[in-house]
Amino acid sequence: MYPDVELDASGVPKQPMSSAVVAAVKTFIDFFRKATPLEAMAAVGEFIAKSEALMYAQLHEEMWQTKVRE
């Protein structure tokens, strides 16, 4: 499920990231620096909801694939 990326002691990938990833991380951090507490909580809540929906969809797909093979 997770990519195999070697991390250093600080949890930073040893392999360089693309410029798109660097820009996305900076944008994410900038948003939280400027966001009100309510905006930040809403963004985190939306992220968690989407993550749970994605995990559910992946689980459903795996279960369906298992049934098809049987």
PDB file of N, CA, C and O in Angstrom:
ATOM      1  N   MET A   1       0.827  -1.191   0.000  1.00  0.00           N
ATOM      2  CA  MET A   1       0.000   0.000   0.000  1.00  0.00           C
ATOM      3  C   MET A   1       0.873   1.257   0.000  1.00  0.00           C
ATOM      4  O   MET A   1       0.528   2.240  -0.617  1.00  0.00           O
ATOM      5  N   TYR A   2       1.978   1.229   0.732  1.00  0.00           N
ATOM      6  CA  TYR A   2       2.853   2.386   0.797  1.00  0.00           C
ATOM      7  C   TYR A   2       4.089   2.154  -0.060  1.00  0.00           C
ATOM      8  O   TYR A   2       4.585   1.035  -0.138  1.00  0.00           O
ATOM      9  N   PRO A   3       4.591   3.201  -0.704  1.00  0.00           N
ATOM     10  CA  PRO A   3       5.800   3.024  -1.515  1.00  0.00           C
ATOM     11  C   PRO A   3       7.016   2.711  -0.632  1.00  0.00           C
ATOM     12  O   PRO A   3       7.068   3.118   0.527  1.00  0.00           O
ATOM     13  N   ASP A   4       7.929   1.975  -1.170  1.00  0.00           N
ATOM     14  CA  ASP A   4       9.161   1.657  -0.447  1.00  0.00           C
ATOM     15  C   ASP A   4      10.160   2.787  -0.665  1.00  0.00           C
ATOM     16  O   ASP A   4      10.823   2.852  -1.694  1.00  0.00           O
ATOM     17  N   VAL A   5      10.228   3.679   0.309  1.00  0.00           N
ATOM     18  CA  VAL A   5      11.131   4.819   0.231  1.00  0.00           C
ATOM     19  C   VAL A   5      12.002   4.803   1.478  1.00  0.00           C
ATOM     20  O   VAL A   5      11.484   4.768   2.599  1.00  0.00           O
ATOM     21  N   GLU A   6      13.295   4.825   1.283  1.00  0.00           N
ATOM     22  CA  GLU A   6      14.213   4.835   2.427  1.00  0.00           C
ATOM     23  C   GLU A   6      14.246   6.233   3.032  1.00  0.00           C
ATOM     24  O   GLU A   6      14.393   7.233   2.334  1.00  0.00           O
ATOM     25  N   LEU A   7      14.081   6.299   4.367  1.00  0.00           N
ATOM     26  CA  LEU A   7      14.054   7.575   5.077  1.00  0.00           C
ATOM     27  C   LEU A   7      15.284   7.717   5.950  1.00  0.00           C
ATOM     28  O   LEU A   7      15.840   6.725   6.427  1.00  0.00           O
ATOM     29  N   ASP A   8      15.691   8.972   6.189  1.00  0.00           N
ATOM     30  CA  ASP A   8      16.798   9.217   7.112  1.00  0.00           C
ATOM     31  C   ASP A   8      16.253   9.242   8.540  1.00  0.00           C
ATOM     32  O   ASP A   8      15.075   8.976   8.771  1.00  0.00           O
ATOM     33  N   ALA A   9      17.088   9.570   9.497  1.00  0.00           N
ATOM     34  CA  ALA A   9      16.685   9.560  10.914  1.00  0.00           C
ATOM     35  C   ALA A   9      15.566  10.559  11.211  1.00  0.00           C
ATOM     36  O   ALA A   9      14.797  10.380  12.156  1.00  0.00           O
ATOM     37  N   SER A  10      15.434  11.603  10.405  1.00  0.00           N
ATOM     38  CA  SER A  10      14.389  12.610  10.607  1.00  0.00           C
ATOM     39  C   SER A  10      13.098  12.277   9.876  1.00  0.00           C
ATOM     40  O   SER A  10      12.132  13.032   9.941  1.00  0.00           O
ATOM     41  N   GLY A  11      13.083  11.167   9.136  1.00  0.00           N
ATOM     42  CA  GLY A  11      11.895  10.783   8.379  1.00  0.00           C
ATOM     43  C   GLY A  11      11.814  11.412   7.009  1.00  0.00           C
ATOM     44  O   GLY A  11      10.775  11.388   6.362  1.00  0.00           O
ATOM     45  N   VAL A  12      12.922  11.979   6.542  1.00  0.00           N
ATOM     46  CA  VAL A  12      12.967  12.619   5.230  1.00  0.00           C
ATOM     47  C   VAL A  12      13.500  11.601   4.217  1.00  0.00           C
ATOM     48  O   VAL A  12      14.482  10.912   4.487  1.00  0.00           O
ATOM     49  N   PRO A  13      12.852  11.484   3.055  1.00  0.00           N
ATOM     50  CA  PRO A  13      13.341  10.533   2.057  1.00  0.00           C
ATOM     51  C   PRO A  13      14.783  10.845   1.639  1.00  0.00           C
ATOM     52  O   PRO A  13      15.145  12.005   1.449  1.00  0.00           O
ATOM     53  N   LYS A  14      15.593   9.788   1.527  1.00  0.00           N
ATOM     54  CA  LYS A  14      16.976   9.973   1.080  1.00  0.00           C
ATOM     55  C   LYS A  14      17.027  10.284  -0.405  1.00  0.00           C
ATOM     56  O   LYS A  14      17.942  10.943  -0.869  1.00  0.00           O
ATOM     57  N   GLN A  15      16.048   9.805  -1.143  1.00  0.00           N
ATOM     58  CA  GLN A  15      15.960  10.054  -2.575  1.00  0.00           C
ATOM     59  C   GLN A  15      15.285  11.411  -2.785  1.00  0.00           C
ATOM     60  O   GLN A  15      14.278  11.706  -2.156  1.00  0.00           O
ATOM     61  N   PRO A  16      15.823  12.256  -3.657  1.00  0.00           N
ATOM     62  CA  PRO A  16      15.221  13.580  -3.866  1.00  0.00           C
ATOM     63  C   PRO A  16      13.778  13.484  -4.365  1.00  0.00           C
ATOM     64  O   PRO A  16      13.427  12.567  -5.097  1.00  0.00           O
ATOM     65  N   MET A  17      12.950  14.439  -3.928  1.00  0.00           N
ATOM     66  CA  MET A  17      11.566  14.500  -4.369  1.00  0.00           C
ATOM     67  C   MET A  17      11.473  15.379  -5.604  1.00  0.00           C
ATOM     68  O   MET A  17      12.322  16.243  -5.831  1.00  0.00           O
ATOM     69  N   SER A  18      10.410  15.186  -6.373  1.00  0.00           N
ATOM     70  CA  SER A  18      10.208  16.028  -7.550  1.00  0.00           C
ATOM     71  C   SER A  18       9.824  17.434  -7.105  1.00  0.00           C
ATOM     72  O   SER A  18       9.361  17.640  -5.984  1.00  0.00           O
ATOM     73  N   SER A  19       9.969  18.381  -7.989  1.00  0.00           N
ATOM     74  CA  SER A  19       9.623  19.765  -7.661  1.00  0.00           C
ATOM     75  C   SER A  19       8.126  19.910  -7.383  1.00  0.00           C
ATOM     76  O   SER A  19       7.714  20.755  -6.592  1.00  0.00           O
ATOM     77  N   ALA A  20       7.296  19.077  -8.011  1.00  0.00           N
ATOM     78  CA  ALA A  20       5.851  19.133  -7.765  1.00  0.00           C
ATOM     79  C   ALA A  20       5.534  18.734  -6.325  1.00  0.00           C
ATOM     80  O   ALA A  20       4.673  19.340  -5.684  1.00  0.00           O
ATOM     81  N   VAL A  21       6.236  17.734  -5.807  1.00  0.00           N
ATOM     82  CA  VAL A  21       6.010  17.301  -4.423  1.00  0.00           C
ATOM     83  C   VAL A  21       6.458  18.396  -3.463  1.00  0.00           C
ATOM     84  O   VAL A  21       5.764  18.711  -2.496  1.00  0.00           O
ATOM     85  N   VAL A  22       7.606  18.989  -3.726  1.00  0.00           N
ATOM     86  CA  VAL A  22       8.113  20.070  -2.875  1.00  0.00           C
ATOM     87  C   VAL A  22       7.117  21.229  -2.853  1.00  0.00           C
ATOM     88  O   VAL A  22       6.793  21.759  -1.782  1.00  0.00           O
ATOM     89  N   ALA A  23       6.589  21.603  -4.012  1.00  0.00           N
ATOM     90  CA  ALA A  23       5.618  22.703  -4.089  1.00  0.00           C
ATOM     91  C   ALA A  23       4.338  22.355  -3.335  1.00  0.00           C
ATOM     92  O   ALA A  23       3.774  23.200  -2.623  1.00  0.00           O
ATOM     93  N   ALA A  24       3.866  21.113  -3.452  1.00  0.00           N
ATOM     94  CA  ALA A  24       2.644  20.699  -2.758  1.00  0.00           C
ATOM     95  C   ALA A  24       2.833  20.756  -1.242  1.00  0.00           C
ATOM     96  O   ALA A  24       1.954  21.230  -0.519  1.00  0.00           O
ATOM     97  N   VAL A  25       3.969  20.295  -0.757  1.00  0.00           N
ATOM     98  CA  VAL A  25       4.234  20.315   0.688  1.00  0.00           C
ATOM     99  C   VAL A  25       4.320  21.748   1.194  1.00  0.00           C
ATOM    100  O   VAL A  25       3.752  22.081   2.239  1.00  0.00           O
ATOM    101  N   LYS A  26       5.003  22.603   0.449  1.00  0.00           N
ATOM    102  CA  LYS A  26       5.106  24.013   0.860  1.00  0.00           C
ATOM    103  C   LYS A  26       3.734  24.679   0.894  1.00  0.00           C
ATOM    104  O   LYS A  26       3.422  25.427   1.817  1.00  0.00           O
ATOM    105  N   THR A  27       2.901  24.402  -0.110  1.00  0.00           N
ATOM    106  CA  THR A  27       1.554  24.968  -0.158  1.00  0.00           C
ATOM    107  C   THR A  27       0.731  24.480   1.029  1.00  0.00           C
ATOM    108  O   THR A  27       0.012  25.259   1.671  1.00  0.00           O
ATOM    109  N   PHE A  28       0.845  23.191   1.343  1.00  0.00           N
ATOM    110  CA  PHE A  28       0.138  22.596   2.474  1.00  0.00           C
ATOM    111  C   PHE A  28       0.541  23.275   3.780  1.00  0.00           C
ATOM    112  O   PHE A  28      -0.298  23.687   4.575  1.00  0.00           O
ATOM    113  N   ILE A  29       1.831  23.449   3.990  1.00  0.00           N
ATOM    114  CA  ILE A  29       2.336  24.078   5.220  1.00  0.00           C
ATOM    115  C   ILE A  29       1.922  25.546   5.282  1.00  0.00           C
ATOM    116  O   ILE A  29       1.492  26.035   6.330  1.00  0.00           O
ATOM    117  N   ASP A  30       2.031  26.261   4.156  1.00  0.00           N
ATOM    118  CA  ASP A  30       1.621  27.671   4.120  1.00  0.00           C
ATOM    119  C   ASP A  30       0.145  27.834   4.469  1.00  0.00           C
ATOM    120  O   ASP A  30      -0.234  28.779   5.166  1.00  0.00           O
ATOM    121  N   PHE A  31      -0.688  26.917   3.966  1.00  0.00           N
ATOM    122  CA  PHE A  31      -2.118  26.993   4.276  1.00  0.00           C
ATOM    123  C   PHE A  31      -2.334  26.933   5.788  1.00  0.00           C
ATOM    124  O   PHE A  31      -3.070  27.736   6.353  1.00  0.00           O
ATOM    125  N   PHE A  32      -1.684  25.987   6.451  1.00  0.00           N
ATOM    126  CA  PHE A  32      -1.893  25.839   7.890  1.00  0.00           C
ATOM    127  C   PHE A  32      -1.297  26.993   8.686  1.00  0.00           C
ATOM    128  O   PHE A  32      -1.776  27.305   9.774  1.00  0.00           O
ATOM    129  N   ARG A  33      -0.292  27.641   8.157  1.00  0.00           N
ATOM    130  CA  ARG A  33       0.257  28.824   8.847  1.00  0.00           C
ATOM    131  C   ARG A  33      -0.728  29.985   8.809  1.00  0.00           C
ATOM    132  O   ARG A  33      -0.803  30.776   9.747  1.00  0.00           O
ATOM    133  N   LYS A  34      -1.475  30.095   7.721  1.00  0.00           N
ATOM    134  CA  LYS A  34      -2.377  31.235   7.535  1.00  0.00           C
ATOM    135  C   LYS A  34      -3.817  30.940   7.929  1.00  0.00           C
ATOM    136  O   LYS A  34      -4.615  31.857   8.076  1.00  0.00           O
ATOM    137  N   ALA A  35      -4.162  29.668   8.082  1.00  0.00           N
ATOM    138  CA  ALA A  35      -5.552  29.277   8.330  1.00  0.00           C
ATOM    139  C   ALA A  35      -5.992  29.619   9.746  1.00  0.00           C
ATOM    140  O   ALA A  35      -5.192  29.623  10.678  1.00  0.00           O
ATOM    141  N   THR A  36      -7.273  29.905   9.873  1.00  0.00           N
ATOM    142  CA  THR A  36      -7.857  30.049  11.207  1.00  0.00           C
ATOM    143  C   THR A  36      -7.982  28.639  11.794  1.00  0.00           C
ATOM    144  O   THR A  36      -7.934  27.651  11.052  1.00  0.00           O
ATOM    145  N   PRO A  37      -8.157  28.529  13.102  1.00  0.00           N
ATOM    146  CA  PRO A  37      -8.342  27.187  13.680  1.00  0.00           C
ATOM    147  C   PRO A  37      -9.501  26.426  13.035  1.00  0.00           C
ATOM    148  O   PRO A  37      -9.397  25.228  12.788  1.00  0.00           O
ATOM    149  N   LEU A  38     -10.598  27.122  12.741  1.00  0.00           N
ATOM    150  CA  LEU A  38     -11.747  26.465  12.127  1.00  0.00           C
ATOM    151  C   LEU A  38     -11.408  25.959  10.724  1.00  0.00           C
ATOM    152  O   LEU A  38     -11.768  24.840  10.354  1.00  0.00           O
ATOM    153  N   GLU A  39     -10.710  26.781   9.928  1.00  0.00           N
ATOM    154  CA  GLU A  39     -10.309  26.354   8.587  1.00  0.00           C
ATOM    155  C   GLU A  39      -9.376  25.142   8.656  1.00  0.00           C
ATOM    156  O   GLU A  39      -9.505  24.201   7.865  1.00  0.00           O
ATOM    157  N   ALA A  40      -8.451  25.181   9.602  1.00  0.00           N
ATOM    158  CA  ALA A  40      -7.510  24.064   9.747  1.00  0.00           C
ATOM    159  C   ALA A  40      -8.243  22.787  10.141  1.00  0.00           C
ATOM    160  O   ALA A  40      -7.991  21.716   9.583  1.00  0.00           O
ATOM    161  N   MET A  41      -9.162  22.883  11.107  1.00  0.00           N
ATOM    162  CA  MET A  41      -9.915  21.698  11.530  1.00  0.00           C
ATOM    163  C   MET A  41     -10.763  21.142  10.388  1.00  0.00           C
ATOM    164  O   MET A  41     -10.850  19.927  10.201  1.00  0.00           O
ATOM    165  N   ALA A  42     -11.366  22.030   9.605  1.00  0.00           N
ATOM    166  CA  ALA A  42     -12.187  21.586   8.477  1.00  0.00           C
ATOM    167  C   ALA A  42     -11.332  20.881   7.424  1.00  0.00           C
ATOM    168  O   ALA A  42     -11.732  19.851   6.878  1.00  0.00           O
ATOM    169  N   ALA A  43     -10.153  21.411   7.160  1.00  0.00           N
ATOM    170  CA  ALA A  43      -9.265  20.800   6.170  1.00  0.00           C
ATOM    171  C   ALA A  43      -8.809  19.418   6.629  1.00  0.00           C
ATOM    172  O   ALA A  43      -8.787  18.469   5.845  1.00  0.00           O
ATOM    173  N   VAL A  44      -8.462  19.297   7.892  1.00  0.00           N
ATOM    174  CA  VAL A  44      -8.033  17.998   8.424  1.00  0.00           C
ATOM    175  C   VAL A  44      -9.196  17.017   8.391  1.00  0.00           C
ATOM    176  O   VAL A  44      -9.039  15.859   7.993  1.00  0.00           O
ATOM    177  N   GLY A  45     -10.375  17.456   8.778  1.00  0.00           N
ATOM    178  CA  GLY A  45     -11.549  16.592   8.750  1.00  0.00           C
ATOM    179  C   GLY A  45     -11.860  16.101   7.355  1.00  0.00           C
ATOM    180  O   GLY A  45     -12.173  14.928   7.138  1.00  0.00           O
ATOM    181  N   GLU A  46     -11.759  16.974   6.365  1.00  0.00           N
ATOM    182  CA  GLU A  46     -12.010  16.595   4.977  1.00  0.00           C
ATOM    183  C   GLU A  46     -10.959  15.590   4.517  1.00  0.00           C
ATOM    184  O   GLU A  46     -11.271  14.604   3.848  1.00  0.00           O
ATOM    185  N   PHE A  47      -9.700  15.822   4.881  1.00  0.00           N
ATOM    186  CA  PHE A  47      -8.620  14.907   4.515  1.00  0.00           C
ATOM    187  C   PHE A  47      -8.878  13.513   5.093  1.00  0.00           C
ATOM    188  O   PHE A  47      -8.754  12.507   4.406  1.00  0.00           O
ATOM    189  N   ILE A  48      -9.260  13.463   6.358  1.00  0.00           N
ATOM    190  CA  ILE A  48      -9.523  12.171   7.013  1.00  0.00           C
ATOM    191  C   ILE A  48     -10.703  11.472   6.350  1.00  0.00           C
ATOM    192  O   ILE A  48     -10.654  10.271   6.077  1.00  0.00           O
ATOM    193  N   ALA A  49     -11.757  12.220   6.063  1.00  0.00           N
ATOM    194  CA  ALA A  49     -12.931  11.622   5.423  1.00  0.00           C
ATOM    195  C   ALA A  49     -12.576  11.048   4.059  1.00  0.00           C
ATOM    196  O   ALA A  49     -12.984   9.930   3.716  1.00  0.00           O
ATOM    197  N   LYS A  50     -11.805  11.782   3.272  1.00  0.00           N
ATOM    198  CA  LYS A  50     -11.415  11.288   1.950  1.00  0.00           C
ATOM    199  C   LYS A  50     -10.486  10.081   2.070  1.00  0.00           C
ATOM    200  O   LYS A  50     -10.577   9.149   1.282  1.00  0.00           O
ATOM    201  N   SER A  51      -9.588  10.100   3.050  1.00  0.00           N
ATOM    202  CA  SER A  51      -8.678   8.971   3.255  1.00  0.00           C
ATOM    203  C   SER A  51      -9.459   7.714   3.621  1.00  0.00           C
ATOM    204  O   SER A  51      -9.191   6.630   3.114  1.00  0.00           O
ATOM    205  N   GLU A  52     -10.448   7.867   4.514  1.00  0.00           N
ATOM    206  CA  GLU A  52     -11.263   6.729   4.909  1.00  0.00           C
ATOM    207  C   GLU A  52     -12.077   6.206   3.728  1.00  0.00           C
ATOM    208  O   GLU A  52     -12.215   4.997   3.550  1.00  0.00           O
ATOM    209  N   ALA A  53     -12.594   7.093   2.902  1.00  0.00           N
ATOM    210  CA  ALA A  53     -13.360   6.675   1.730  1.00  0.00           C
ATOM    211  C   ALA A  53     -12.470   5.915   0.752  1.00  0.00           C
ATOM    212  O   ALA A  53     -12.882   4.897   0.184  1.00  0.00           O
ATOM    213  N   LEU A  54     -11.248   6.390   0.572  1.00  0.00           N
ATOM    214  CA  LEU A  54     -10.308   5.705  -0.324  1.00  0.00           C
ATOM    215  C   LEU A  54      -9.951   4.333   0.223  1.00  0.00           C
ATOM    216  O   LEU A  54      -9.935   3.349  -0.519  1.00  0.00           O
ATOM    217  N   MET A  55      -9.686   4.240   1.521  1.00  0.00           N
ATOM    218  CA  MET A  55      -9.362   2.943   2.123  1.00  0.00           C
ATOM    219  C   MET A  55     -10.536   1.983   1.987  1.00  0.00           C
ATOM    220  O   MET A  55     -10.354   0.805   1.680  1.00  0.00           O
ATOM    221  N   TYR A  56     -11.758   2.475   2.191  1.00  0.00           N
ATOM    222  CA  TYR A  56     -12.943   1.635   2.048  1.00  0.00           C
ATOM    223  C   TYR A  56     -13.072   1.139   0.613  1.00  0.00           C
ATOM    224  O   TYR A  56     -13.352  -0.038   0.371  1.00  0.00           O
ATOM    225  N   ALA A  57     -12.856   2.028  -0.361  1.00  0.00           N
ATOM    226  CA  ALA A  57     -12.957   1.646  -1.769  1.00  0.00           C
ATOM    227  C   ALA A  57     -11.906   0.595  -2.122  1.00  0.00           C
ATOM    228  O   ALA A  57     -12.195  -0.366  -2.849  1.00  0.00           O
ATOM    229  N   GLN A  58     -10.686   0.754  -1.601  1.00  0.00           N
ATOM    230  CA  GLN A  58      -9.635  -0.227  -1.877  1.00  0.00           C
ATOM    231  C   GLN A  58      -9.974  -1.574  -1.255  1.00  0.00           C
ATOM    232  O   GLN A  58      -9.789  -2.620  -1.881  1.00  0.00           O
ATOM    233  N   LEU A  59     -10.487  -1.562  -0.039  1.00  0.00           N
ATOM    234  CA  LEU A  59     -10.873  -2.801   0.630  1.00  0.00           C
ATOM    235  C   LEU A  59     -11.995  -3.489  -0.137  1.00  0.00           C
ATOM    236  O   LEU A  59     -11.965  -4.700  -0.355  1.00  0.00           O
ATOM    237  N   HIS A  60     -12.984  -2.707  -0.560  1.00  0.00           N
ATOM    238  CA  HIS A  60     -14.098  -3.251  -1.326  1.00  0.00           C
ATOM    239  C   HIS A  60     -13.588  -3.883  -2.626  1.00  0.00           C
ATOM    240  O   HIS A  60     -14.014  -4.974  -2.996  1.00  0.00           O
ATOM    241  N   GLU A  61     -12.669  -3.223  -3.298  1.00  0.00           N
ATOM    242  CA  GLU A  61     -12.101  -3.745  -4.547  1.00  0.00           C
ATOM    243  C   GLU A  61     -11.340  -5.043  -4.289  1.00  0.00           C
ATOM    244  O   GLU A  61     -11.470  -6.015  -5.045  1.00  0.00           O
ATOM    245  N   GLU A  62     -10.552  -5.098  -3.218  1.00  0.00           N
ATOM    246  CA  GLU A  62      -9.816  -6.315  -2.883  1.00  0.00           C
ATOM    247  C   GLU A  62     -10.771  -7.463  -2.584  1.00  0.00           C
ATOM    248  O   GLU A  62     -10.545  -8.591  -3.023  1.00  0.00           O
ATOM    249  N   MET A  63     -11.840  -7.178  -1.856  1.00  0.00           N
ATOM    250  CA  MET A  63     -12.816  -8.217  -1.534  1.00  0.00           C
ATOM    251  C   MET A  63     -13.498  -8.713  -2.798  1.00  0.00           C
ATOM    252  O   MET A  63     -13.705  -9.912  -2.989  1.00  0.00           O
ATOM    253  N   TRP A  64     -13.839  -7.804  -3.700  1.00  0.00           N
ATOM    254  CA  TRP A  64     -14.488  -8.167  -4.959  1.00  0.00           C
ATOM    255  C   TRP A  64     -13.558  -9.025  -5.800  1.00  0.00           C
ATOM    256  O   TRP A  64     -13.975 -10.028  -6.372  1.00  0.00           O
ATOM    257  N   GLN A  65     -12.279  -8.629  -5.879  1.00  0.00           N
ATOM    258  CA  GLN A  65     -11.308  -9.395  -6.652  1.00  0.00           C
ATOM    259  C   GLN A  65     -11.148 -10.802  -6.086  1.00  0.00           C
ATOM    260  O   GLN A  65     -10.994 -11.766  -6.830  1.00  0.00           O
ATOM    261  N   THR A  66     -11.175 -10.931  -4.764  1.00  0.00           N
ATOM    262  CA  THR A  66     -11.066 -12.252  -4.126  1.00  0.00           C
ATOM    263  C   THR A  66     -12.261 -13.115  -4.495  1.00  0.00           C
ATOM    264  O   THR A  66     -12.109 -14.292  -4.817  1.00  0.00           O
ATOM    265  N   LYS A  67     -13.469 -12.531  -4.495  1.00  0.00           N
ATOM    266  CA  LYS A  67     -14.672 -13.286  -4.864  1.00  0.00           C
ATOM    267  C   LYS A  67     -14.621 -13.725  -6.316  1.00  0.00           C
ATOM    268  O   LYS A  67     -15.030 -14.829  -6.651  1.00  0.00           O
ATOM    269  N   VAL A  68     -14.133 -12.864  -7.192  1.00  0.00           N
ATOM    270  CA  VAL A  68     -14.063 -13.175  -8.620  1.00  0.00           C
ATOM    271  C   VAL A  68     -13.127 -14.362  -8.841  1.00  0.00           C
ATOM    272  O   VAL A  68     -13.399 -15.237  -9.656  1.00  0.00           O
ATOM    273  N   ARG A  69     -12.018 -14.407  -8.103  1.00  0.00           N
ATOM    274  CA  ARG A  69     -11.045 -15.503  -8.257  1.00  0.00           C
ATOM    275  C   ARG A  69     -11.595 -16.833  -7.758  1.00  0.00           C
ATOM    276  O   ARG A  69     -11.174 -17.871  -8.195  1.00  0.00           O
ATOM    277  N   GLU A  70     -12.507 -16.798  -6.794  1.00  0.00           N
ATOM    278  CA  GLU A  70     -13.044 -18.046  -6.223  1.00  0.00           C
ATOM    279  C   GLU A  70     -13.982 -18.678  -7.149  1.00  0.00           C
ATOM    280  O   GLU A  70     -14.432 -19.121  -7.860  1.00  0.00           O
TER     281      GLU A  70
END
